[in-house]
mmCIF file of C-alpha atoms and ligand atoms in Angstrom:
data_model
loop_
_atom_site.group_PDB
_atom_site.id
_atom_site.type_symbol
_atom_site.label_atom_id
_atom_site.label_comp_id
_atom_site.label_asym_id
_atom_site.label_seq_id
_atom_site.Cartn_x
_atom_site.Cartn_y
_atom_site.Cartn_z
ATOM 1 C CA MET A 1 -11.992 1.171 4.775
ATOM 2 C CA ALA A 2 -11.121 4.832 4.693
ATOM 3 C CA CYS A 3 -12.566 7.029 7.395
ATOM 4 C CA GLY A 4 -13.381 10.599 6.439
ATOM 5 C CA ASP A 5 -14.885 11.816 9.712
ATOM 6 C CA PRO A 6 -12.708 14.567 11.282
ATOM 7 C CA LYS A 7 -13.654 13.189 14.714
ATOM 8 C CA ALA A 8 -11.508 10.147 13.865
ATOM 9 C CA LEU A 9 -8.410 12.287 13.213
ATOM 10 C CA ALA A 10 -5.483 11.681 15.561
ATOM 11 C CA LYS A 11 -4.613 14.694 17.710
ATOM 12 C CA ILE A 12 -1.120 13.469 18.521
ATOM 13 C CA ALA A 13 1.034 10.515 17.453
ATOM 14 C CA ILE A 14 3.653 9.048 19.789
ATOM 15 C CA LEU A 15 6.438 7.604 17.651
ATOM 16 C CA ASP A 16 8.610 5.696 20.121
ATOM 17 C CA PRO A 17 10.607 2.944 18.389
ATOM 18 C CA GLU A 18 11.293 1.187 21.693
ATOM 19 C CA LEU A 19 7.581 0.420 21.964
ATOM 20 C CA THR A 20 7.835 -1.639 18.738
ATOM 21 C CA ILE A 21 10.533 -4.025 19.979
ATOM 22 C CA SER A 22 8.032 -6.506 21.436
ATOM 23 C CA GLN A 23 5.733 -6.229 18.410
ATOM 24 C CA PRO A 24 5.159 -9.694 16.855
ATOM 25 C CA ARG A 25 7.039 -10.076 13.545
ATOM 26 C CA SER A 26 3.793 -10.760 11.647
ATOM 27 C CA VAL A 27 2.275 -7.474 12.867
ATOM 28 C CA ALA A 28 5.461 -5.548 12.008
ATOM 29 C CA THR A 29 5.504 -7.120 8.525
ATOM 30 C CA LEU A 30 1.882 -6.439 7.652
ATOM 31 C CA THR A 31 1.839 -2.901 9.026
ATOM 32 C CA ALA A 32 5.094 -2.104 7.175
ATOM 33 C CA LEU A 33 3.611 -3.341 3.887
ATOM 34 C CA ASP A 34 0.480 -1.299 4.549
ATOM 35 C CA ALA A 35 2.516 1.849 5.287
ATOM 36 C CA LEU A 36 4.425 1.300 2.039
ATOM 37 C CA SER A 37 1.135 0.991 0.156
ATOM 38 C CA HIS A 38 -0.040 4.259 1.735
ATOM 39 C CA ALA A 39 3.076 6.088 0.489
ATOM 40 C CA LEU A 40 2.669 4.663 -3.027
ATOM 41 C CA GLU A 41 -1.118 4.967 -3.404
ATOM 42 C CA SER A 42 -1.288 8.519 -2.065
ATOM 43 C CA SER A 43 1.562 9.564 -4.390
ATOM 44 C CA VAL A 44 -0.463 8.968 -7.564
ATOM 45 C CA CYS A 45 -4.098 9.409 -6.439
ATOM 46 C CA THR A 46 -6.150 12.081 -8.188
ATOM 47 C CA LYS A 47 -6.318 14.174 -4.999
ATOM 48 C CA ARG A 48 -2.512 14.414 -4.763
ATOM 49 C CA ASN A 49 -1.132 17.932 -4.380
ATOM 50 C CA PRO A 50 2.258 19.473 -3.536
ATOM 51 C CA ILE A 51 1.764 18.999 0.220
ATOM 52 C CA SER A 52 0.608 15.370 0.041
ATOM 53 C CA SER A 53 3.274 14.573 -2.562
ATOM 54 C CA ALA A 54 6.017 15.855 -0.249
ATOM 55 C CA TYR A 55 4.705 13.555 2.499
ATOM 56 C CA SER A 56 4.387 10.634 0.045
ATOM 57 C CA ARG A 57 7.950 11.080 -1.218
ATOM 58 C CA GLU A 58 9.575 11.409 2.172
ATOM 59 C CA SER A 59 7.521 8.577 3.664
ATOM 60 C CA PHE A 60 8.535 6.333 0.759
ATOM 61 C CA ARG A 61 12.231 7.107 1.326
ATOM 62 C CA LEU A 62 11.990 6.403 5.049
ATOM 63 C CA ILE A 63 10.031 3.177 4.526
ATOM 64 C CA ALA A 64 12.111 1.925 1.573
ATOM 65 C CA SER A 65 15.319 2.392 3.557
ATOM 66 C CA SER A 66 14.062 0.389 6.542
ATOM 67 C CA ILE A 67 11.526 -2.175 5.349
ATOM 68 C CA SER A 68 13.961 -5.018 4.585
ATOM 69 C CA SER A 69 15.283 -4.951 8.132
ATOM 70 C CA ILE A 70 11.724 -4.845 9.514
ATOM 71 C CA LEU A 71 10.729 -7.880 7.421
ATOM 72 C CA ASP A 72 13.743 -9.990 8.372
ATOM 73 C CA GLY A 73 13.539 -9.010 12.034
ATOM 74 C CA SER A 74 17.008 -7.408 12.162
ATOM 75 C CA ALA A 75 15.861 -3.770 12.488
ATOM 76 C CA THR A 76 17.901 -1.500 14.739
ATOM 77 C CA ILE A 77 16.288 1.290 16.760
ATOM 78 C CA GLU A 78 17.315 3.713 13.999
ATOM 79 C CA GLN A 79 15.603 1.558 11.350
ATOM 80 C CA ARG A 80 12.517 1.196 13.544
ATOM 81 C CA SER A 81 12.468 4.990 13.911
ATOM 82 C CA ARG A 82 12.612 5.432 10.148
ATOM 83 C CA MET A 83 9.708 3.029 9.632
ATOM 84 C CA LEU A 84 7.617 4.680 12.353
ATOM 85 C CA LEU A 85 8.202 8.166 10.979
ATOM 86 C CA GLY A 86 7.611 6.919 7.424
ATOM 87 C CA ALA A 87 4.338 5.268 8.442
ATOM 88 C CA ALA A 88 3.178 8.460 10.200
ATOM 89 C CA MET A 89 4.126 10.627 7.214
ATOM 90 C CA ALA A 90 2.332 8.237 4.855
ATOM 91 C CA GLY A 91 -0.730 8.746 7.068
ATOM 92 C CA SER A 92 -0.309 12.507 6.684
ATOM 93 C CA ALA A 93 -0.050 12.002 2.912
ATOM 94 C CA ILE A 94 -3.439 10.245 2.976
ATOM 95 C CA GLU A 95 -4.958 12.926 5.197
ATOM 96 C CA ASN A 96 -3.901 15.498 2.611
ATOM 97 C CA SER A 97 -4.984 13.446 -0.422
ATOM 98 C CA MET A 98 -6.440 9.928 -0.651
ATOM 99 C CA LEU A 99 -5.735 6.312 -1.627
ATOM 100 C CA GLY A 100 -6.639 4.291 -4.715
ATOM 101 C CA ALA A 101 -7.540 0.986 -6.312
ATOM 102 C CA ALA A 102 -5.129 -1.160 -4.285
ATOM 103 C CA HIS A 103 -7.123 -0.340 -1.151
ATOM 104 C CA ALA A 104 -10.447 -0.564 -2.993
ATOM 105 C CA THR A 105 -9.635 -4.123 -4.089
ATOM 106 C CA ALA A 106 -7.916 -5.108 -0.822
ATOM 107 C CA ASN A 107 -10.821 -4.178 1.435
ATOM 108 C CA PRO A 108 -13.240 -6.880 0.165
ATOM 109 C CA LEU A 109 -10.530 -9.538 0.733
ATOM 110 C CA THR A 110 -10.565 -8.474 4.378
ATOM 111 C CA ALA A 111 -14.329 -8.063 4.674
ATOM 112 C CA LEU A 112 -15.258 -11.332 2.956
ATOM 113 C CA PHE A 113 -12.284 -13.598 3.705
ATOM 114 C CA ASP A 114 -10.655 -12.167 6.851
ATOM 115 C CA VAL A 115 -7.360 -11.496 5.064
ATOM 116 C CA PRO A 116 -5.404 -9.069 7.303
ATOM 117 C CA HIS A 117 -5.348 -5.592 5.764
ATOM 118 C CA GLY A 118 -1.579 -5.413 5.151
ATOM 119 C CA HIS A 119 -1.631 -8.846 3.508
ATOM 120 C CA ALA A 120 -4.604 -7.937 1.303
ATOM 121 C CA VAL A 121 -3.083 -4.686 0.090
ATOM 122 C CA ALA A 122 0.271 -6.394 -0.596
ATOM 123 C CA LEU A 123 -1.575 -8.802 -2.903
ATOM 124 C CA THR A 124 -3.329 -6.119 -4.919
ATOM 125 C CA LEU A 125 -0.761 -3.263 -4.958
ATOM 126 C CA PRO A 126 1.694 -4.616 -7.576
ATOM 127 C CA HIS A 127 -1.135 -5.314 -10.026
ATOM 128 C CA VAL A 128 -2.652 -1.878 -9.447
ATOM 129 C CA ILE A 129 0.752 -0.254 -10.034
ATOM 130 C CA ARG A 130 1.078 -2.133 -13.345
ATOM 131 C CA PHE A 131 -2.437 -0.966 -14.249
ATOM 132 C CA ASN A 132 -1.682 2.643 -13.248
ATOM 133 C CA THR A 133 1.557 2.725 -15.246
ATOM 134 C CA GLU A 134 -0.606 3.251 -18.342
ATOM 135 C CA ASP A 135 -1.317 6.709 -16.950
ATOM 136 C CA PRO A 136 1.661 8.905 -18.020
ATOM 137 C CA GLU A 137 1.633 11.105 -14.901
ATOM 138 C CA ALA A 138 1.460 8.117 -12.558
ATOM 139 C CA ALA A 139 4.221 6.425 -14.574
ATOM 140 C CA SER A 140 6.428 9.483 -14.160
ATOM 141 C CA ILE A 141 5.882 9.476 -10.368
ATOM 142 C CA TYR A 142 6.726 5.756 -10.232
ATOM 143 C CA ASP A 143 9.858 6.541 -12.285
ATOM 144 C CA ASP A 144 10.952 9.001 -9.588
ATOM 145 C CA PHE A 145 10.688 6.196 -7.005
ATOM 146 C CA SER A 146 12.601 3.845 -9.327
ATOM 147 C CA ARG A 147 15.399 6.421 -9.641
ATOM 148 C CA TYR A 148 15.590 6.695 -5.858
ATOM 149 C CA LEU A 149 15.735 2.886 -5.545
ATOM 150 C CA GLY A 150 18.173 2.378 -8.441
ATOM 151 C CA GLU A 151 15.908 -0.322 -9.890
ATOM 152 C CA PRO A 152 12.377 -0.499 -11.299
ATOM 153 C CA LEU A 153 9.825 0.162 -8.545
ATOM 154 C CA ILE A 154 7.652 -2.811 -9.493
ATOM 155 C CA GLU A 155 10.576 -5.254 -9.339
ATOM 156 C CA TRP A 156 11.742 -3.873 -5.998
ATOM 157 C CA LEU A 157 8.184 -4.039 -4.619
ATOM 158 C CA GLU A 158 7.601 -7.623 -5.744
ATOM 159 C CA ASN A 159 10.896 -8.636 -4.203
ATOM 160 C CA ILE A 160 9.992 -6.968 -0.885
ATOM 161 C CA ILE A 161 6.591 -8.675 -0.859
ATOM 162 C CA ALA A 162 8.221 -12.049 -1.660
ATOM 163 C CA THR A 163 10.604 -11.702 1.286
ATOM 164 C CA ALA A 164 7.598 -11.101 3.563
ATOM 165 C CA LYS A 165 6.623 -14.764 2.952
ATOM 166 C CA LEU A 166 2.895 -14.103 3.250
ATOM 167 C CA ARG A 167 0.876 -17.249 3.848
ATOM 168 C CA PRO A 168 -0.789 -18.562 0.683
ATOM 169 C CA LEU A 169 -4.527 -17.919 0.453
ATOM 170 C CA SER A 170 -7.044 -20.452 -0.755
ATOM 171 C CA ILE A 171 -9.675 -18.162 -2.236
ATOM 172 C CA ASP A 172 -11.178 -19.781 -5.302
ATOM 173 C CA THR A 173 -11.314 -17.634 -8.426
ATOM 174 C CA SER A 174 -15.044 -18.444 -8.617
ATOM 175 C CA ARG A 175 -15.437 -15.859 -5.808
ATOM 176 C CA ILE A 176 -14.025 -13.033 -7.971
ATOM 177 C CA PRO A 177 -17.450 -11.734 -9.096
ATOM 178 C CA GLU A 178 -18.418 -11.344 -5.424
ATOM 179 C CA LEU A 179 -15.138 -9.551 -4.645
ATOM 180 C CA THR A 180 -15.519 -7.324 -7.699
ATOM 181 C CA ALA A 181 -19.059 -6.343 -6.726
ATOM 182 C CA ALA A 182 -17.788 -5.350 -3.286
ATOM 183 C CA ALA A 183 -14.761 -3.449 -4.654
ATOM 184 C CA LEU A 184 -16.472 -1.275 -7.256
ATOM 185 C CA PRO A 185 -18.380 0.953 -4.765
ATOM 186 C CA GLN A 186 -15.311 1.414 -2.514
ATOM 187 C CA TRP A 187 -14.652 5.086 -1.815
ATOM 188 C CA THR A 188 -10.863 4.935 -2.276
ATOM 189 C CA GLY A 189 -11.189 3.501 -5.783
ATOM 190 C CA LYS A 190 -12.749 6.746 -7.006
ATOM 191 C CA PHE A 191 -9.368 8.470 -6.569
ATOM 192 C CA ASN A 192 -7.260 6.026 -8.557
ATOM 193 C CA PRO A 193 -5.271 7.816 -11.295
ATOM 194 C CA ARG A 194 -6.877 5.576 -13.928
ATOM 195 C CA PRO A 195 -10.618 4.974 -13.573
ATOM 196 C CA ILE A 196 -11.273 1.294 -12.824
ATOM 197 C CA THR A 197 -13.994 -0.662 -14.587
ATOM 198 C CA GLU A 198 -15.562 -3.964 -13.598
ATOM 199 C CA ALA A 199 -13.279 -5.731 -16.097
ATOM 200 C CA ASP A 200 -10.194 -4.018 -14.621
ATOM 201 C CA VAL A 201 -11.103 -5.039 -11.074
ATOM 202 C CA THR A 202 -11.781 -8.603 -12.206
ATOM 203 C CA SER A 203 -8.378 -8.856 -13.839
ATOM 204 C CA ILE A 204 -6.625 -7.339 -10.784
ATOM 205 C CA TYR A 205 -8.250 -10.035 -8.601
ATOM 206 C CA HIS A 206 -7.346 -12.711 -11.099
ATOM 207 C CA ALA A 207 -3.704 -11.660 -11.030
ATOM 208 C CA ALA A 208 -3.657 -11.242 -7.228
ATOM 209 C CA LEU A 209 -5.295 -14.575 -6.444
ATOM 210 C CA THR A 210 -3.545 -16.730 -9.003
ATOM 211 C CA VAL A 211 -0.041 -15.297 -8.519
ATOM 212 C CA ALA A 212 -0.390 -15.565 -4.725
HETATM 213 ZN ZN1 LIG B 1 -3.981 0.602 4.273
#
């Protein structure tokens, strides 16, 4: 879901890392993966602009430099602060732009199969990034992230998701037509850098459900 009603906009955000210490590891993991997806999806969406891109870039740096410690439970207060600020800035990136096909294909997994949002988006994001890499401008933005990381973005991302040890899903591939039908009208998908067709969505689900 993406909510476009200004009444739903936060007026203030309290970013106190001490409040996250008692957060269950599973919640920290899934919200960190979601924040990462927000930084990456907003960075390439068709509504990106210099303001949103600055938020996307900085949020990615903050999240990338702290996510491993969040996932393995060793995060210091400083690392928790970086993740919190990164997550908030990724939210500002979305507010100033939009999301894309990873959210459009993740949302039906949540709506139809109760897959937590962060888990669903972690399943679809790598396949959407591979799909988007065919777009030269998106590929160049991903290259910037790869340079920052010192390794290809997709490899780093898949490694991060693997260390999250998400529980395997048992969604039969026979349900893909149902998922695809629910994904195609999703609002966020309209802002993906490459337009997505029914065949594209089907193959993203195939990859997400069989690899997972
Ligand atoms: Zn999300």
